[in-house]
Tab-separated table of C-alpha atoms in Angstrom:
chain	number	residue	atom	x	y	z
A	1	GLU	CA	0.079	-0.072	0.098
A	2	ALA	CA	2.750	1.963	0.638
A	3	THR	CA	4.646	1.749	-2.370
A	4	SER	CA	1.106	2.262	-4.598
A	5	TYR	CA	0.912	6.142	-2.641
A	6	GLY	CA	4.871	6.276	-3.383
A	7	ASN	CA	4.129	5.646	-6.577
A	8	LEU	CA	1.226	7.933	-7.144
A	9	GLY	CA	2.948	10.370	-5.240
A	10	THR	CA	5.834	10.283	-7.838
A	11	VAL	CA	3.564	10.502	-10.868
A	12	PHE	CA	1.490	13.529	-9.600
A	13	GLN	CA	4.712	14.988	-8.723
A	14	SER	CA	6.005	14.584	-12.719
A	15	LEU	CA	2.702	16.406	-13.729
A	16	GLY	CA	3.759	19.367	-11.576
A	17	GLU	CA	0.686	18.569	-9.495
A	18	TYR	CA	2.968	19.160	-5.849
A	19	VAL	CA	0.158	19.638	-3.496
A	20	LYS	CA	-1.479	16.436	-4.716
A	21	SER	CA	2.102	14.332	-4.840
A	22	LYS	CA	2.816	15.743	-1.045
A	23	GLU	CA	-0.993	14.182	-0.033
A	24	ASN	CA	0.005	10.720	-1.246
A	25	LEU	CA	3.487	10.905	-0.260
A	26	GLU	CA	2.628	11.806	2.961
A	27	LYS	CA	0.191	8.456	3.318
A	28	ALA	CA	2.931	6.452	1.659
A	29	LEU	CA	5.532	8.017	5.032
A	30	ALA	CA	2.766	7.293	7.693
A	31	ILE	CA	2.146	3.289	6.635
A	32	SER	CA	6.121	3.102	6.243
A	33	ILE	CA	6.725	4.253	9.854
A	34	GLU	CA	3.857	1.760	11.149
A	35	ILE	CA	5.443	-0.928	9.521
A	36	GLY	CA	8.877	-0.358	10.559
A	37	ASP	CA	10.132	-0.108	6.796
A	38	ARG	CA	13.357	2.440	7.536
A	39	ALA	CA	14.321	2.601	3.950
A	40	GLY	CA	10.654	3.203	2.765
A	41	GLU	CA	10.848	6.103	5.284
A	42	ALA	CA	13.959	7.344	4.300
A	43	SER	CA	12.554	7.176	0.655
A	44	CYS	CA	9.303	9.096	1.647
A	45	TYR	CA	11.210	11.607	3.895
A	46	GLY	CA	13.457	12.134	0.485
A	47	ASN	CA	10.410	12.649	-2.306
A	48	ILE	CA	8.375	14.543	0.219
A	49	GLY	CA	11.309	17.241	0.227
A	50	VAL	CA	12.085	17.221	-3.018
A	51	VAL	CA	7.900	18.250	-3.676
A	52	LEU	CA	8.491	20.854	-0.835
A	53	GLN	CA	11.116	22.363	-2.739
A	54	SER	CA	8.960	22.596	-5.713
A	55	LEU	CA	6.076	24.412	-3.577
A	56	SER	CA	9.190	26.833	-2.349
A	57	GLU	CA	8.864	25.592	1.062
A	58	TYR	CA	12.541	25.565	1.402
A	59	ASP	CA	12.904	25.185	5.195
A	60	LYS	CA	10.476	22.229	5.501
A	61	ALA	CA	12.229	20.699	2.320
A	62	LYS	CA	15.929	20.713	4.500
A	63	GLU	CA	14.223	19.525	7.482
A	64	TYR	CA	13.107	16.604	5.522
A	65	LEU	CA	15.758	15.733	3.394
A	66	GLU	CA	17.945	16.083	6.914
A	67	LYS	CA	15.730	13.514	8.090
A	68	ALA	CA	16.303	11.136	5.024
A	69	ILE	CA	20.203	11.656	5.452
A	70	ALA	CA	20.157	10.644	8.474
A	71	ILE	CA	18.096	7.468	8.263
A	72	ARG	CA	20.148	6.660	5.072
A	73	ILE	CA	23.651	7.186	7.224
A	74	LYS	CA	22.235	4.459	10.085
A	75	ILE	CA	20.723	2.050	7.630
A	76	SER	CA	23.958	2.695	5.588
A	77	ASP	CA	23.086	3.405	2.538
A	78	ARG	CA	25.223	5.295	1.000
A	79	LYS	CA	23.690	5.441	-2.472
A	80	GLY	CA	20.472	6.634	-0.871
A	81	GLU	CA	22.489	8.931	1.440
A	82	ALA	CA	24.397	10.537	-1.884
A	83	THR	CA	20.805	11.345	-3.189
A	84	ALA	CA	19.633	13.216	-0.417
A	85	TYR	CA	22.723	15.502	-0.372
A	86	ALA	CA	22.259	16.027	-3.689
A	87	ASN	CA	18.302	17.136	-3.378
A	88	LEU	CA	19.362	19.092	-0.504
A	89	ALA	CA	21.991	21.169	-2.015
A	90	THR	CA	19.347	21.612	-4.582
A	91	VAL	CA	17.214	23.659	-1.862
A	92	PHE	CA	20.075	25.686	-1.207
A	93	GLN	CA	20.705	26.523	-5.243
A	94	SER	CA	16.812	27.967	-4.896
A	95	LEU	CA	17.983	29.996	-2.101
A	96	GLY	CA	20.447	31.323	-3.358
A	97	GLU	CA	23.232	29.891	-1.290
A	98	TYR	CA	25.781	28.299	-3.451
A	99	GLY	CA	28.449	28.277	-1.191
A	100	LYS	CA	26.366	25.787	0.549
A	101	ALA	CA	25.087	23.938	-2.050
A	102	LYS	CA	28.776	23.659	-3.523
A	103	GLU	CA	29.453	21.675	-0.565
A	104	TYR	CA	26.475	19.325	-0.256
A	105	PHE	CA	26.560	18.206	-4.096
A	106	GLU	CA	30.353	18.015	-3.743
A	107	LYS	CA	29.259	15.672	-0.621
A	108	ALA	CA	27.205	13.618	-2.937
A	109	LEU	CA	30.000	13.591	-5.569
A	110	ALA	CA	32.674	12.101	-3.469
A	111	ILE	CA	29.953	8.929	-2.248
A	112	ARG	CA	28.912	8.598	-6.136
A	113	ILE	CA	32.838	8.168	-7.367
A	114	ASP	CA	33.571	6.196	-4.253
A	115	ILE	CA	30.768	3.807	-5.059
A	116	GLY	CA	31.164	3.313	-8.789
A	117	ASP	CA	27.747	5.220	-9.617
A	118	ARG	CA	28.988	7.070	-12.989
A	119	GLN	CA	25.169	8.615	-13.656
A	120	GLY	CA	24.859	9.848	-10.325
A	121	ALA	CA	28.542	11.480	-10.513
A	122	ALA	CA	27.637	12.488	-13.854
A	123	SER	CA	24.361	14.666	-12.072
A	124	CYS	CA	26.910	15.794	-9.628
A	125	TYR	CA	29.301	17.307	-12.206
A	126	GLY	CA	25.899	18.487	-14.136
A	127	ASN	CA	25.006	20.520	-10.966
A	128	LEU	CA	28.068	21.914	-9.847
A	129	GLY	CA	27.976	23.608	-13.483
A	130	THR	CA	24.938	25.408	-12.740
A	131	VAL	CA	25.999	26.385	-9.073
A	132	PHE	CA	29.243	28.036	-10.594
A	133	LEU	CA	27.040	29.252	-13.603
A	134	SER	CA	25.122	30.751	-10.432
A	135	LEU	CA	28.517	32.521	-9.262
A	136	GLY	CA	29.283	33.762	-12.345
A	137	GLU	CA	31.946	31.153	-12.945
A	138	CYS	CA	31.723	30.332	-16.187
A	139	GLY	CA	34.667	28.790	-16.854
A	140	LYS	CA	34.130	26.284	-13.852
A	141	ALA	CA	30.876	25.909	-14.781
A	142	LYS	CA	31.989	25.126	-18.240
A	143	GLU	CA	34.586	22.714	-16.808
A	144	HIS	CA	31.789	20.568	-15.109
A	145	LEU	CA	29.505	20.366	-17.481
A	146	GLU	CA	31.973	19.212	-19.834
A	147	LYS	CA	33.077	16.489	-17.253
A	148	ALA	CA	29.157	15.454	-16.927
A	149	LEU	CA	29.028	15.578	-20.913
A	150	ALA	CA	31.470	13.265	-21.155
A	151	LEU	CA	30.567	11.047	-18.821
A	152	ARG	CA	26.630	11.399	-20.382
A	153	THR	CA	28.343	10.130	-23.763
A	154	GLU	CA	30.378	7.336	-23.030
A	155	ILE	CA	27.522	5.621	-20.565
A	156	GLY	CA	24.764	6.529	-23.940
A	157	ASP	CA	22.588	8.387	-21.900
A	158	ARG	CA	20.952	10.685	-24.485
A	159	GLU	CA	18.366	12.043	-22.517
A	160	GLU	CA	21.138	13.555	-20.381
A	161	GLU	CA	23.377	14.201	-22.777
A	162	ALA	CA	20.820	16.527	-24.547
A	163	ASN	CA	20.493	17.991	-20.934
A	164	CYS	CA	24.045	18.586	-20.675
A	165	TYR	CA	24.162	20.347	-24.028
A	166	GLY	CA	21.433	22.914	-23.164
A	167	ILE	CA	22.834	23.785	-19.852
A	168	LEU	CA	26.112	24.130	-21.776
A	169	GLY	CA	24.338	26.674	-23.639
A	170	THR	CA	22.871	28.706	-20.724
A	171	VAL	CA	26.530	28.860	-19.632
A	172	PHE	CA	27.534	30.190	-22.981
A	173	GLN	CA	24.352	32.551	-23.099
A	174	HIS	CA	25.607	33.998	-19.668
A	175	ALA	CA	29.114	34.808	-21.053
A	176	GLY	CA	27.529	36.203	-23.972
A	177	GLU	CA	28.363	34.241	-26.344
A	178	TYR	CA	25.115	33.840	-28.071
A	179	ASP	CA	26.048	32.200	-31.071
A	180	ARG	CA	27.584	29.169	-29.214
A	181	ALA	CA	24.724	29.226	-27.133
A	182	ARG	CA	22.437	28.886	-30.069
A	183	GLU	CA	24.893	25.846	-31.478
A	184	TYR	CA	24.618	24.118	-27.787
A	185	TYR	CA	20.935	24.365	-27.793
A	186	GLU	CA	20.113	23.208	-30.982
A	187	LYS	CA	22.347	20.285	-30.882
A	188	ALA	CA	19.885	19.398	-27.578
A	189	LEU	CA	17.204	20.125	-29.568
A	190	ALA	CA	18.546	17.648	-32.049
A	191	ILE	CA	18.949	14.691	-29.716
A	192	ARG	CA	15.577	14.966	-27.856
A	193	SER	CA	13.217	15.686	-31.059
A	194	GLU	CA	15.113	12.400	-32.170
A	195	ILE	CA	14.785	10.191	-29.194
A	196	GLY	CA	11.047	11.625	-28.649
A	197	ASP	CA	11.656	13.692	-25.462
A	198	ARG	CA	8.573	15.909	-26.066
A	199	LYS	CA	9.110	17.860	-22.635
A	200	GLY	CA	12.642	18.311	-23.174
A	201	VAL	CA	11.999	19.768	-26.906
A	202	ALA	CA	10.061	22.453	-24.726
A	203	THR	CA	12.629	23.235	-22.958
A	204	ASP	CA	15.143	23.867	-25.944
A	205	TYR	CA	12.450	26.234	-27.429
A	206	ILE	CA	12.235	27.977	-24.450
A	207	ASN	CA	15.894	28.253	-24.063
A	208	LEU	CA	16.271	29.387	-27.533
A	209	GLY	CA	13.237	31.683	-26.809
A	210	THR	CA	15.126	33.486	-23.756
A	211	MET	CA	18.371	33.660	-25.930
A	212	PHE	CA	16.997	35.353	-29.139
A	213	LEU	CA	15.000	37.587	-26.494
A	214	SER	CA	18.255	38.501	-24.378
A	215	VAL	CA	19.452	39.974	-28.507
A	216	GLY	CA	16.947	41.650	-28.806
A	217	GLU	CA	15.280	39.441	-31.852
A	218	TYR	CA	11.699	39.357	-30.247
A	219	LYS	CA	9.832	37.974	-32.895
A	220	ILE	CA	12.136	34.730	-33.250
A	221	ALA	CA	11.746	35.033	-29.402
A	222	GLN	CA	8.059	34.703	-29.680
A	223	GLU	CA	8.809	31.842	-32.653
A	224	ASN	CA	10.267	29.625	-30.430
A	225	LEU	CA	8.144	30.181	-27.352
A	226	ASP	CA	4.618	30.042	-29.053
A	227	LYS	CA	5.984	26.246	-29.828
A	228	ALA	CA	7.139	25.510	-26.597
A	229	LEU	CA	3.676	26.693	-25.312
A	230	ALA	CA	1.995	24.183	-27.680
A	231	ILE	CA	4.094	21.499	-26.490
A	232	THR	CA	3.700	22.038	-23.286
A	233	THR	CA	-0.322	22.820	-23.591
A	234	GLU	CA	-0.195	19.284	-25.335
A	235	THR	CA	1.576	17.561	-22.404
A	236	ALA	CA	-0.577	19.188	-19.453
A	237	ASP	CA	3.011	20.189	-18.069
A	238	ARG	CA	1.525	22.960	-15.977
A	239	ALA	CA	4.602	24.262	-14.671
A	240	GLY	CA	6.570	24.203	-18.546
A	241	GLN	CA	3.235	26.157	-19.979
A	242	ALA	CA	3.661	28.753	-16.954
A	243	SER	CA	7.397	29.349	-17.921
A	244	CYS	CA	6.017	29.788	-21.700
A	245	TYR	CA	3.339	32.510	-20.321
A	246	GLY	CA	5.487	34.120	-18.398
A	247	ASN	CA	8.697	34.553	-20.921
A	248	LEU	CA	6.027	35.972	-23.459
A	249	GLY	CA	4.443	38.120	-21.031
A	250	THR	CA	8.144	39.375	-21.120
A	251	VAL	CA	8.466	39.241	-24.847
A	252	PHE	CA	5.641	41.456	-25.233
A	253	LEU	CA	6.661	43.355	-22.507
A	254	SER	CA	10.409	44.415	-24.450
A	255	LEU	CA	7.846	45.155	-27.404
A	256	GLY	CA	6.168	47.574	-25.549
A	257	GLU	CA	2.664	45.675	-25.696
A	258	TYR	CA	1.524	46.336	-22.556
A	259	GLY	CA	-2.054	44.878	-22.871
A	260	LYS	CA	-0.652	41.457	-23.979
A	261	ALA	CA	2.291	41.338	-21.833
A	262	LYS	CA	-0.164	41.768	-18.612
A	263	GLU	CA	-2.154	39.237	-20.246
A	264	TYR	CA	0.348	36.372	-20.423
A	265	LEU	CA	1.618	37.204	-17.291
A	266	GLU	CA	-1.819	36.666	-15.530
A	267	LYS	CA	-1.874	33.776	-17.170
A	268	ALA	CA	1.365	32.219	-15.983
A	269	LEU	CA	0.671	33.844	-12.719
A	270	GLU	CA	-2.694	32.164	-12.274
A	271	ILE	CA	-0.971	28.447	-12.990
A	272	ARG	CA	1.623	29.057	-10.710
A	273	ILE	CA	-0.898	30.058	-7.696
A	274	GLU	CA	-2.298	26.849	-8.759
A	275	ILE	CA	0.669	24.103	-8.468
A	276	GLY	CA	2.018	25.976	-5.627
A	277	ASP	CA	5.350	27.542	-7.688
A	278	LYS	CA	5.604	30.309	-4.809
A	279	ASN	CA	9.002	31.663	-6.723
A	280	GLY	CA	7.650	31.917	-9.936
A	281	GLU	CA	4.499	33.751	-8.763
A	282	ALA	CA	6.937	36.175	-7.038
A	283	THR	CA	8.547	36.122	-10.936
A	284	ASP	CA	5.225	36.882	-12.189
A	285	TYR	CA	3.813	39.599	-9.840
A	286	ALA	CA	7.866	41.450	-10.147
A	287	ASN	CA	7.425	41.421	-14.031
A	288	LEU	CA	3.676	42.728	-13.842
A	289	GLY	CA	4.915	45.731	-11.957
A	290	ALA	CA	7.633	45.751	-14.424
A	291	ASN	CA	4.659	46.424	-17.032
A	292	PHE	CA	2.621	48.843	-14.888
A	293	GLN	CA	6.076	51.018	-14.783
A	294	PRO	CA	6.127	52.362	-18.868
A	295	LEU	CA	2.443	53.390	-18.366
A	296	GLY	CA	3.101	55.748	-15.661
A	297	GLU	CA	1.006	53.593	-12.833
A	298	TYR	CA	2.905	53.571	-10.360
A	299	ASP	CA	0.603	52.506	-7.528
A	300	LYS	CA	-0.273	49.298	-9.650
A	301	ALA	CA	3.522	48.503	-10.111
A	302	ILE	CA	4.389	48.991	-6.244
A	303	GLU	CA	1.554	46.980	-5.365
A	304	TYR	CA	2.971	44.346	-7.472
A	305	LEU	CA	6.492	44.739	-6.468
A	306	LYS	CA	5.359	44.577	-3.031
A	307	ARG	CA	3.465	41.160	-3.244
A	308	ALA	CA	6.909	39.780	-5.094
A	309	LEU	CA	8.748	41.085	-1.889
A	310	ALA	CA	6.510	39.728	0.404
A	311	ILE	CA	6.748	35.601	-1.113
A	312	LYS	CA	10.291	36.558	-1.434
A	313	LYS	CA	10.607	37.134	2.323
A	314	GLU	CA	8.349	34.078	3.032
A	315	ILE	CA	10.445	31.648	1.429
A	316	GLY	CA	13.458	32.999	2.564
A	317	ASP	CA	15.502	34.193	-0.838
A	318	ARG	CA	17.764	36.651	0.485
A	319	LYS	CA	18.990	37.751	-3.238
A	320	GLY	CA	15.537	37.977	-4.799
A	321	GLU	CA	14.570	40.276	-1.779
A	322	ALA	CA	17.247	42.533	-2.357
A	323	THR	CA	16.295	42.751	-6.322
A	324	CYS	CA	12.695	43.497	-5.160
A	325	TYR	CA	13.701	46.416	-2.904
A	326	GLY	CA	16.134	47.763	-5.953
A	327	ASN	CA	12.873	47.390	-8.638
A	328	LEU	CA	10.904	49.406	-5.952
A	329	GLY	CA	13.227	51.698	-5.496
A	330	THR	CA	12.992	52.539	-9.199
A	331	VAL	CA	10.202	53.206	-9.013
A	332	PHE	CA	9.881	55.442	-6.120
A	333	GLN	CA	12.499	57.427	-7.845
A	334	ARG	CA	10.478	57.421	-11.266
A	335	ALA	CA	7.437	58.831	-9.267
A	336	CYS	CA	9.930	61.875	-7.551
A	337	GLU	CA	9.248	59.867	-4.415
A	338	TYR	CA	13.381	60.279	-3.790
A	339	ASP	CA	13.231	59.740	-0.141
A	340	ARG	CA	11.386	56.472	-0.564
A	341	ALA	CA	13.514	55.707	-3.611
A	342	LYS	CA	16.829	56.284	-1.369
A	343	GLU	CA	15.160	53.893	1.523
A	344	TYR	CA	14.604	51.324	-0.682
A	345	TYR	CA	17.993	51.263	-2.310
A	346	GLU	CA	19.737	51.217	1.054
A	347	LYS	CA	17.228	47.964	2.345
A	348	ALA	CA	18.834	46.412	-1.211
A	349	LEU	CA	22.221	47.170	-0.514
A	350	ALA	CA	22.171	45.883	3.267
A	351	ILE	CA	21.170	42.334	1.800
A	352	ILE	CA	23.657	42.569	-0.801
């Protein structure tokens, strides 16, 4: 029975229905505790931790993942221990605590190398690559991702090979090497199209869309994001749909089509509230705030930015909190409320 609830939980997780996923995993956990299945209990704690992260409940996610680690160590499950370390690292990554994320990914990597888990090691190299990318260390990011790519290619994991190409594309995009970024995104897209990974194909179209957005090619960006939206709608990928609507909103915002921008950002917001994606919800509020600024509707801009700020505070995202303070400072400055602008800029600087 616990296994059935656990399986249902992971299915709902894959569909982006995190609340339903949590409900089923908690039923599985209760049964595992009742029957004294320590391995099952650890598995449930770990899976619930991952779901809580998706719901932006980071403190609870940490608590559950630490419980999973404690049990894995006690029952000498090194592979499970490494998985829990890696999942805990992603929580710290979501919070912008990259030093801690790096520490836990390296713990996971050490175990995986030690036990000969090449798939797991490749995953850690890839994740460390994304951490270094967030730290702005593009050279180290590229180095780790290339190690991941080499392992994935060697073991014949086409899906993850495509994933590495996609993340390497993001590294080149951040480094301003847009031609290389496009090349790697297209490599990822070719593999995913070949193996029939529809969700991955949508991700690549989103990445290409954001890249073209970065270089000001808004129409091409829109074309790629529309393709991604069609796939995410067809596959009922609610999180992917929200990402498409949000990015399309940003495209329309850049084109000065504020009515359309508002329409798409509100669609993104509606989905993110529905699936419990607090971080995405905050992003949409911030973008809606940005949408009202050029129209001189400063009160509305402030209202939405304050909603974004409240969520960033609630989920403990200090970096995001600082960004919101900075954006609010800009609005007050534009509204000629210089004392308020100064107050918010100082709050941003205090965090940075």
